[in-house]
Coordinates of C-alpha atoms in Angstrom, one line a residue:
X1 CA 0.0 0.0 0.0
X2 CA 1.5 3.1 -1.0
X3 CA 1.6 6.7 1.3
X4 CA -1.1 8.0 -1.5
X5 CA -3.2 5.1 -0.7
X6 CA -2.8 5.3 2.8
X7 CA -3.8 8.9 2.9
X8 CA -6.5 8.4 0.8
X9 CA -8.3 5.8 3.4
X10 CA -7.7 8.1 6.4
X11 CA -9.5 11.0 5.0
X12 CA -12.7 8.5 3.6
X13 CA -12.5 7.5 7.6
X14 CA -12.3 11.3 8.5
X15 CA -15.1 12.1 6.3
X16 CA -17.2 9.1 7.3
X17 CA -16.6 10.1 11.1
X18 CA -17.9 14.0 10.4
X19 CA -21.0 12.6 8.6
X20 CA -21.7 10.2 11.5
X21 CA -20.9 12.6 14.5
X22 CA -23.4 15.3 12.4
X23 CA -26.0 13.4 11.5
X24 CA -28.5 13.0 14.6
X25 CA -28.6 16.8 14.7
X26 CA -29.1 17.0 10.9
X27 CA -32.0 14.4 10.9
X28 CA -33.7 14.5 14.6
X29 CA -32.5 18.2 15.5
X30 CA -34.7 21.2 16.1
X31 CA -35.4 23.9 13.3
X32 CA -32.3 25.1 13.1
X33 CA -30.4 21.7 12.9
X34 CA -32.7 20.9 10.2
X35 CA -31.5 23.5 7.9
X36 CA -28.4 21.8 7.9
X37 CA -29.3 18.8 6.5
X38 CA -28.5 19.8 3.1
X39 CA -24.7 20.4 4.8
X40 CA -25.1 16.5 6.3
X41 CA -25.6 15.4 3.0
X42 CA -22.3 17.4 1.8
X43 CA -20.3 15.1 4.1
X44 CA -22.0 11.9 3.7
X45 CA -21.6 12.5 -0.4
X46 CA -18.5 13.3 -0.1
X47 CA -17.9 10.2 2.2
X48 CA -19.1 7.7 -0.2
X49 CA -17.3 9.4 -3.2
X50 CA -13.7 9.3 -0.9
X51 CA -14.3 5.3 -0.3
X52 CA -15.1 4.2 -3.9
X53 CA -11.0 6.3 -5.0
X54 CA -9.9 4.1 -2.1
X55 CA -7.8 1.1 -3.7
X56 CA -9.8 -1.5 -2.1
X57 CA -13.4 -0.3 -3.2
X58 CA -12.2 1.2 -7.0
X59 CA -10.8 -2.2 -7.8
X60 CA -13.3 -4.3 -6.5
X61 CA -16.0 -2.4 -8.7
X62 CA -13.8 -1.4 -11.7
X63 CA -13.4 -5.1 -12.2
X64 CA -16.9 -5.5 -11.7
X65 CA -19.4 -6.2 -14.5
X66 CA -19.6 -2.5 -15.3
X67 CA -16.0 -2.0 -15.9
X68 CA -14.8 1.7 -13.9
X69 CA -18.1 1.4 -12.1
X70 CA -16.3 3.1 -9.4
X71 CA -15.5 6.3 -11.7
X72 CA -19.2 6.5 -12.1
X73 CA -20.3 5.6 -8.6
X74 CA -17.8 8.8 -7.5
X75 CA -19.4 11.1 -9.5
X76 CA -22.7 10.7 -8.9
X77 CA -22.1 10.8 -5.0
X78 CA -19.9 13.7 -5.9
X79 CA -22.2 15.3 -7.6
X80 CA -25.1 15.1 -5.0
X81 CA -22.5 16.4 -2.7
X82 CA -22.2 19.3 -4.4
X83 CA -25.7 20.1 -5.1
X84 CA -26.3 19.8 -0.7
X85 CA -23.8 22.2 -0.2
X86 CA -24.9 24.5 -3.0
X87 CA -28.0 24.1 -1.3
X88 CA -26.9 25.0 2.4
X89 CA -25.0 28.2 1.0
X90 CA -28.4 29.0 -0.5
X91 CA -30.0 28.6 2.9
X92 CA -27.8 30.2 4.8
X93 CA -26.5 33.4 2.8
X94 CA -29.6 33.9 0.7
X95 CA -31.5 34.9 3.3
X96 CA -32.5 38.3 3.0
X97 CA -35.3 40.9 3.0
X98 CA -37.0 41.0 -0.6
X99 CA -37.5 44.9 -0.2
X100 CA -34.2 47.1 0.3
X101 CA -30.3 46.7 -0.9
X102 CA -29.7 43.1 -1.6
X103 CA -25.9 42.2 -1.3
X104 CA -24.3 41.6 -4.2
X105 CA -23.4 38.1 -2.7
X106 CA -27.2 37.4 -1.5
X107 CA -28.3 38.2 -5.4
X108 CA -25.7 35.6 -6.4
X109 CA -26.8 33.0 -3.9
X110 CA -30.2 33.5 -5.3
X111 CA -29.1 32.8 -8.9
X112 CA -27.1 30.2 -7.3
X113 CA -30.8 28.3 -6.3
X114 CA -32.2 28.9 -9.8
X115 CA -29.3 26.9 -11.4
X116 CA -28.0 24.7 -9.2
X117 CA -30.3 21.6 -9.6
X118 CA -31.1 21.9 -12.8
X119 CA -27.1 21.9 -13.6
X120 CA -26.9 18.8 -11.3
X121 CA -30.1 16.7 -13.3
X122 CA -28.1 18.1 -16.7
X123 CA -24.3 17.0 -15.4
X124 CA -25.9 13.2 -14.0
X125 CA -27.7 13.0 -17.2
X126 CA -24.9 14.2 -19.3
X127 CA -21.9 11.9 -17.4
X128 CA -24.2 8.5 -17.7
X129 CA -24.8 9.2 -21.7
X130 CA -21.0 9.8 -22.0
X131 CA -19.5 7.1 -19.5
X132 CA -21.5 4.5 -21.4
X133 CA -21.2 5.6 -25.2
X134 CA -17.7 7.5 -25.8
X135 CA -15.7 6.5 -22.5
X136 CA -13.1 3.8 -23.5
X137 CA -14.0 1.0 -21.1
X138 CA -12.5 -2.0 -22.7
X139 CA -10.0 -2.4 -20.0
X140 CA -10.5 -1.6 -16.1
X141 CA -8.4 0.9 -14.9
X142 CA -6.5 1.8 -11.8
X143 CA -6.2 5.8 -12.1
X144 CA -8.9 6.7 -14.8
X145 CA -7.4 9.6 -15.5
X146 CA -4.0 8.5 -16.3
X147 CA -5.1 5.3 -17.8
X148 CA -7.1 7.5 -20.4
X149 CA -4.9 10.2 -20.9
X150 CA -4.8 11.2 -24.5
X151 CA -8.3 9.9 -25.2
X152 CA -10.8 12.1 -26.0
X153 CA -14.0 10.1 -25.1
X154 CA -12.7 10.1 -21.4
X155 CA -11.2 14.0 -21.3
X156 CA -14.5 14.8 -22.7
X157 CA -16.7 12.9 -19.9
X158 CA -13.7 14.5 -16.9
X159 CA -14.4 18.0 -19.0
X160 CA -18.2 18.0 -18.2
X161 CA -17.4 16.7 -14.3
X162 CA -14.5 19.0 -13.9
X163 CA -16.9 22.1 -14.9
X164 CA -19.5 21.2 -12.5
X165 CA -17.4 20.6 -9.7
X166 CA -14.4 23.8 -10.3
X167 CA -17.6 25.9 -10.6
X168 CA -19.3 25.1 -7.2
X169 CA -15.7 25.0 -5.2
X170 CA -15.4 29.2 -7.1
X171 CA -18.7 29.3 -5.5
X172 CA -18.1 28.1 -1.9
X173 CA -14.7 29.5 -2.1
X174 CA -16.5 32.9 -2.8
X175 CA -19.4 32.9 -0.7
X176 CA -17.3 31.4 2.4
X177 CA -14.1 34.0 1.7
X178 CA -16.9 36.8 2.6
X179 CA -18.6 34.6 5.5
X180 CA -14.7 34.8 7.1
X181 CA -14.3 38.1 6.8
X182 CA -17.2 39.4 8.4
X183 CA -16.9 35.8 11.0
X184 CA -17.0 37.6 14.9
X185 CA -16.4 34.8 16.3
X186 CA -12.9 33.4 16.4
X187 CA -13.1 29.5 16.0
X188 CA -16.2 30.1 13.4
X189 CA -13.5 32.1 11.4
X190 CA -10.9 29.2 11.2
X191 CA -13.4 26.9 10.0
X192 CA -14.3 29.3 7.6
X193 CA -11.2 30.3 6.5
X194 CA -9.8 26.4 6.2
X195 CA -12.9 25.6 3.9
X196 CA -12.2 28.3 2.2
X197 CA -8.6 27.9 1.4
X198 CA -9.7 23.9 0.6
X199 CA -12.2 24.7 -1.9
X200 CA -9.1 27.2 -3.9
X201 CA -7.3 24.0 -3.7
X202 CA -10.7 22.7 -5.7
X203 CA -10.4 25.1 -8.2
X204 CA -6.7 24.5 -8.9
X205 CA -7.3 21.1 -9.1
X206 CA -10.0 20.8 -11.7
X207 CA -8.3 23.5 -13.9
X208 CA -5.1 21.6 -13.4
X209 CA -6.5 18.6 -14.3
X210 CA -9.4 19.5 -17.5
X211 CA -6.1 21.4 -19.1
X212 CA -3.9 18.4 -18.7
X213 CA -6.3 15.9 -20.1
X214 CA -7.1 18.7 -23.0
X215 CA -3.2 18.7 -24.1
X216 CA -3.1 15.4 -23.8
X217 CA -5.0 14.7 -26.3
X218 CA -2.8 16.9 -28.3
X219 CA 0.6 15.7 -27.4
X220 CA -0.2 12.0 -25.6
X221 CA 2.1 12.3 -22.5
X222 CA 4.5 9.6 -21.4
X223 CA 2.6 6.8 -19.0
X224 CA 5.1 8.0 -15.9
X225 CA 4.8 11.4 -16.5
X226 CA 0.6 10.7 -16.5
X227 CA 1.0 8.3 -13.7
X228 CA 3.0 11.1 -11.3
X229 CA 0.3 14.0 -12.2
X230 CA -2.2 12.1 -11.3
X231 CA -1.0 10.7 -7.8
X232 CA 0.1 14.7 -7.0
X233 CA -3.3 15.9 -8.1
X234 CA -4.9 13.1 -6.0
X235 CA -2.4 14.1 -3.1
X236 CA -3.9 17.9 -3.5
X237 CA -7.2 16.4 -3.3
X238 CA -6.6 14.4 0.1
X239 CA -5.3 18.3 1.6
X240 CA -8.4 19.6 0.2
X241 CA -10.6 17.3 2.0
X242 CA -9.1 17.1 5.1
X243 CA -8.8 20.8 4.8
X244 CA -12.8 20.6 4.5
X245 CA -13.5 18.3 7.3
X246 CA -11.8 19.8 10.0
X247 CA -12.7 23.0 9.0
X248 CA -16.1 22.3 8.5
X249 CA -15.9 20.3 12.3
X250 CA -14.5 23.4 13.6
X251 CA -17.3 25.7 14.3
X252 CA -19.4 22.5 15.6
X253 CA -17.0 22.3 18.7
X254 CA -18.6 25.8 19.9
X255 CA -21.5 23.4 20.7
X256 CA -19.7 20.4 21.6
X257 CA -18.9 21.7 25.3
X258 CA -22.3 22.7 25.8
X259 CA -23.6 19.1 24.4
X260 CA -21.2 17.1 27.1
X261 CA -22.3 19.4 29.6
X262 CA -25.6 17.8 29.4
X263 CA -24.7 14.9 28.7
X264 CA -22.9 15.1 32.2
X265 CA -26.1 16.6 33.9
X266 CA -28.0 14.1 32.7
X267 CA -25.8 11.1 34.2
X268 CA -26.3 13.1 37.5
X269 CA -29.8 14.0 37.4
X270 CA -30.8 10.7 36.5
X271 CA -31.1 8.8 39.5
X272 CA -32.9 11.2 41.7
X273 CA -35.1 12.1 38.7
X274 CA -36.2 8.4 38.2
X275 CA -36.6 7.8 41.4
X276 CA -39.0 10.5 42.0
X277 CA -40.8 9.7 38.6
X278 CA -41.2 6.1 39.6
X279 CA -42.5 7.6 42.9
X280 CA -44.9 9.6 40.4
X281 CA -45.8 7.3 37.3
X282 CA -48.7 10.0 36.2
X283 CA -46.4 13.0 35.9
X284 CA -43.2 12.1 33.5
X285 CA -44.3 12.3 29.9
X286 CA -42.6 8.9 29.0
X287 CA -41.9 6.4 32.1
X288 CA -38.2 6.4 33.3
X289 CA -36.1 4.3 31.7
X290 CA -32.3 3.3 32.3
X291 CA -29.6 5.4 31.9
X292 CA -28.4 4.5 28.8
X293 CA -31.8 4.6 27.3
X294 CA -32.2 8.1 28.0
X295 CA -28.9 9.2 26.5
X296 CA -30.0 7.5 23.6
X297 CA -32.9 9.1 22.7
X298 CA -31.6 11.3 19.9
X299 CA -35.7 12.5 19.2
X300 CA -35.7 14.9 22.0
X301 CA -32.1 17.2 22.3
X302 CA -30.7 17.2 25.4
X303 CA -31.1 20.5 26.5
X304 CA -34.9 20.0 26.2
X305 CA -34.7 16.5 28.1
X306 CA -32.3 18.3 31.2
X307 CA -35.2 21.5 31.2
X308 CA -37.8 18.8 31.0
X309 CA -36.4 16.9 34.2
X310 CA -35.7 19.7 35.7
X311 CA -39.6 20.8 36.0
X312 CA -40.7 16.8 36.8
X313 CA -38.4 17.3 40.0
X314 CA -39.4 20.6 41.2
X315 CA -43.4 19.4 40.3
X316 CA -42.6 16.2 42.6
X317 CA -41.2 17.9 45.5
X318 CA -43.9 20.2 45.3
X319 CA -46.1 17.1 45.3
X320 CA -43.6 15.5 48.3
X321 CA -44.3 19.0 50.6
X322 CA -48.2 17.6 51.2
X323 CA -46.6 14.9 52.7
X324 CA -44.4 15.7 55.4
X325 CA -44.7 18.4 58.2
X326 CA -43.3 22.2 58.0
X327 CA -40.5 20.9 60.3
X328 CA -38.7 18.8 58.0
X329 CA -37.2 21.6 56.7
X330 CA -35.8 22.9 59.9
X331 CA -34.9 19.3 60.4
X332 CA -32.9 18.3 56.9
X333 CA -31.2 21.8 57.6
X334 CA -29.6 20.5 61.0
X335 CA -28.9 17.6 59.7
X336 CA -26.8 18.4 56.6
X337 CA -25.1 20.6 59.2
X338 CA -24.0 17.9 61.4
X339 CA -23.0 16.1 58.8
X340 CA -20.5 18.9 57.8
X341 CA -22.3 21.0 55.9
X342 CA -21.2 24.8 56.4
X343 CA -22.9 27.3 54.6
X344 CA -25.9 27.2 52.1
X345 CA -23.7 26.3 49.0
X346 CA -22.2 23.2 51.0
X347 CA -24.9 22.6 53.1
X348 CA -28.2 23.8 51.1
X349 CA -27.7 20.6 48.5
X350 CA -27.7 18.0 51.3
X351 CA -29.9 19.6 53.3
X352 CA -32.6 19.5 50.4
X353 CA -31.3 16.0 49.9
X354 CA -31.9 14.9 53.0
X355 CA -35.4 16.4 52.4
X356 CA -36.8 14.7 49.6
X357 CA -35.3 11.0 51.0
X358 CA -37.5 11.7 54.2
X359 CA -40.4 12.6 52.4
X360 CA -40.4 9.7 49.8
X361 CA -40.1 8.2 53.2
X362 CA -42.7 9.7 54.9
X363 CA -45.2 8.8 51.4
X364 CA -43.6 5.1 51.2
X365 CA -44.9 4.7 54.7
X366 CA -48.2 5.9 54.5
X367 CA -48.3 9.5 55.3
X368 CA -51.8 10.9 55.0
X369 CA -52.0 14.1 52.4
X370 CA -52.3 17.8 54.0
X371 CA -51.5 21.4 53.7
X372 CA -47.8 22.0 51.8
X373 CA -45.3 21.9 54.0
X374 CA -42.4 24.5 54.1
X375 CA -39.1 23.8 51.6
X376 CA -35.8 25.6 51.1
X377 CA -36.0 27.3 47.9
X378 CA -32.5 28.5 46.2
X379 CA -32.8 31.5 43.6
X380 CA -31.1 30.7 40.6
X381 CA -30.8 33.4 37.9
X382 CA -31.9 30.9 35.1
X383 CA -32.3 27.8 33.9
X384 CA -28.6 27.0 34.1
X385 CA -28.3 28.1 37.7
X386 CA -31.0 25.8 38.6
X387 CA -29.8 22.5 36.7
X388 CA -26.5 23.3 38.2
X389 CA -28.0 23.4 42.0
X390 CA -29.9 20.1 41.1
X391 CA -26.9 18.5 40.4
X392 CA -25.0 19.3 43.4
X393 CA -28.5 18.0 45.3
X394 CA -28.5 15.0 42.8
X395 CA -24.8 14.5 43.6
X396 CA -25.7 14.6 47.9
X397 CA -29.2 12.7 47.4
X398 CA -26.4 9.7 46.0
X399 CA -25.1 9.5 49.2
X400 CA -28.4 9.8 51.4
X401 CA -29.3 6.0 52.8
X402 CA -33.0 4.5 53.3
X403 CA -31.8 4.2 57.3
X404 CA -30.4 8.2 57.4
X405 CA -33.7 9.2 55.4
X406 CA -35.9 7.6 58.1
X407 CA -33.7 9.4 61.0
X408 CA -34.4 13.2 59.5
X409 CA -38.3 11.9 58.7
X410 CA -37.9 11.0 62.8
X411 CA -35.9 13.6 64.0
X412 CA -38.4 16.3 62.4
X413 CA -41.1 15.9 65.0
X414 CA -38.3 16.2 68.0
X415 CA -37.9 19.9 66.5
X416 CA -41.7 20.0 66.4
X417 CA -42.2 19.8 69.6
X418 CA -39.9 22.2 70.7
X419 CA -41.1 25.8 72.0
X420 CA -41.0 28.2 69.3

């Protein structure tokens, strides 16, 4: 296997992974996430055109009963790739108000969507009439281009590819050259700016290579000197692509912290929350299921599933207060104290621990409903704040036993029934 080859299987695998890590947003996402479907189906294009040029999959299907059924494979996938990410530049820079000065790049995104799927029906149409009437195919080949150097059939078929493709990476390369320039945000302009410089690597590359295949029809070159222009071309191609995938990966990571964040909360909340749901059956909109279950279920985003928790626990303990007397609170307060609490941020999450353990006590034993019983409330700014205080009580109600539950539960009618 040679470096080229190598290469060209890492960036299929770096492609693949982008497509894979993107798609649950792309296809089960909110609005927004939605949008970017047509930029999902960039990198999954994209992915299957990088794995039919690896050596394994090209050979396998040129020597199939459609001989270079792997050229033809590519560029269809290629193509489709192209016409998502036409699409997504659409969506994102042609957005504009009809009335007013239109940017000159918002009128060109516009004629952009009038052409760009009718180009792509005419360039699929076009590449299947030529692959299968004028394309040499007699033999399989190993580097198409190289193999057919000098033949006119093939540079006319690479021509009508090569157009297609060098004009959508002078669009991208335009449209994402202004988007970096007026970028704020620093990590959103070095994925910019890296797709950017990856799709002038595009352009260079399909000029490079329509004006080699056009003289060498004219002056056939030598089989080695074909043979190393392709393999550098190819090499250009594997920067270009890994150039795009990172680059395209990079503004993503903005939202990767936030997404492990939940991810984390979620671990934590998850045992008081299903405890008190089970406690509850009626009020959870699906019944609790295990842990892994929950951080599977890519239908609902995870900052609507930790919000959504967060109100079935502060609805239960509002359901818990009929159950327990106003002293409980006085009670789970002295306790978290003697247990080394000091202060409300130390003490305040054991304390309300301690609190919801005795009165799931208290309603596990039989408690009789009544008036709403007194409960430490802490005043967070926002939602943030307040999944962040669950947590820390989530993190103390871990380490709350049946047997210390029962001792606040019984230790709250000693305070009772002292004087005031």
């Amino acid at each position: 296997m040679t470096p080229l080859d190598l290469a060209g299987y890492l960036v299929a695998g770096l492609m693949t992974a982008v497509a894979l890590w993107r798609m649950p947003a792309a296809l089960w996402g909110d609005e927004e996430d939605r949008r970017r479907r047509a930029l999902w189906g960039c990198y999954a294009g994209f992915a299957l055109a990088l794995w039919t040029k690896t050596r394994v999959v090209r050979t396998g299907l040129n020597d199939s009963v459609v001989t270079d059924l792997a050229v033809l494979i590519k560029h269809y996938t290629a193509t489709v790739a192209i016409l998502a990410i036409l699409s997504y530049i659409v969506a994102i820079y042609g957005r504009y108000p009809d009335a007013g000065d239109i940017p000159r790049h918002v009128r060109f995104a516009r004629l952009i969507q009038q052409v760009a799927a009718k180009a792509s029906v005419a360039t699929l149409v076009l590449l299947t009439v030529l692959f299968f009437t004028v394309v040499d195919r007699s033999t399989p080949s190993d580097r198409f281009v190289a193999d057919h150097a000098g033949q006119w059939g093939a540079t006319l078929y690479m021509s009508v590819f090569y157009l297609y493709l060098g004009a959508a990476s002078a669009v991208c390369a335009y449209q994402w050259a202004l988007a970096t320039a007026s970028a704020g945000v620093r990590h959103l302009r070095v994925g910019l700016a890296m797709m950017t410089f990856a799709m002038f690597i595009g352009v260079g590359y399909t000029v490079s290579r329509t004006l080699f295949l056009w003289v060498s029809v004219i002056d056939r070159p030598s089989e080695a000197f074909a043979l190393d222009f392709d393999e550098i071309t190819e090499a250009a191609q594997v920067v270009l692509f890994a150039f795009f995938a990172v680059g395209a990966s990079i503004p993503a990571l903005g939202g990767v912290r936030r997404r492990a964040k939940l991810w984390r909360a979620q671990v934590q909340l998850h045992g008081l929350w299903s405890e008190l749901m089970t406690a509850f059956p009626d009020q959870p909109f699906e019944p609790p299921a295990p842990l892994l279950r929950e951080l599977t279920r890519f239908s609902t985003p995870a900052d609507l599933r930790i919000d959504r928790w967060a109100a079935d626990i502060a609805d239960a303990v509002e359901k818990l207060r009929h159950y327990v007397p106003d002293a409980l609170l006085d009670a789970s307060e002295a306790a978290a104290a003697a247990d080394g609490g000091t202060g409300r941020e130390q003490a305040g999450p054991l304390a309300d621990a301690y609190w919801i353990g005795a009165a799931l006590a208290a309603r596990s034993a039989g408690a009789p409903a009544g008036d709403a019983a007194a409960f430490g409330t802490q005043h967070a700014t926002d939602q943030d704040g307040e999944v962040a205080w669950l947590v820390r009580v989530a993190a103390a109600y871990r380490t709350v036993t049946p047997q210390r539950a029962r001792q606040v539960l019984e230790s709250s009618a000693t305070v009772k029934e002292q004087p005031a």
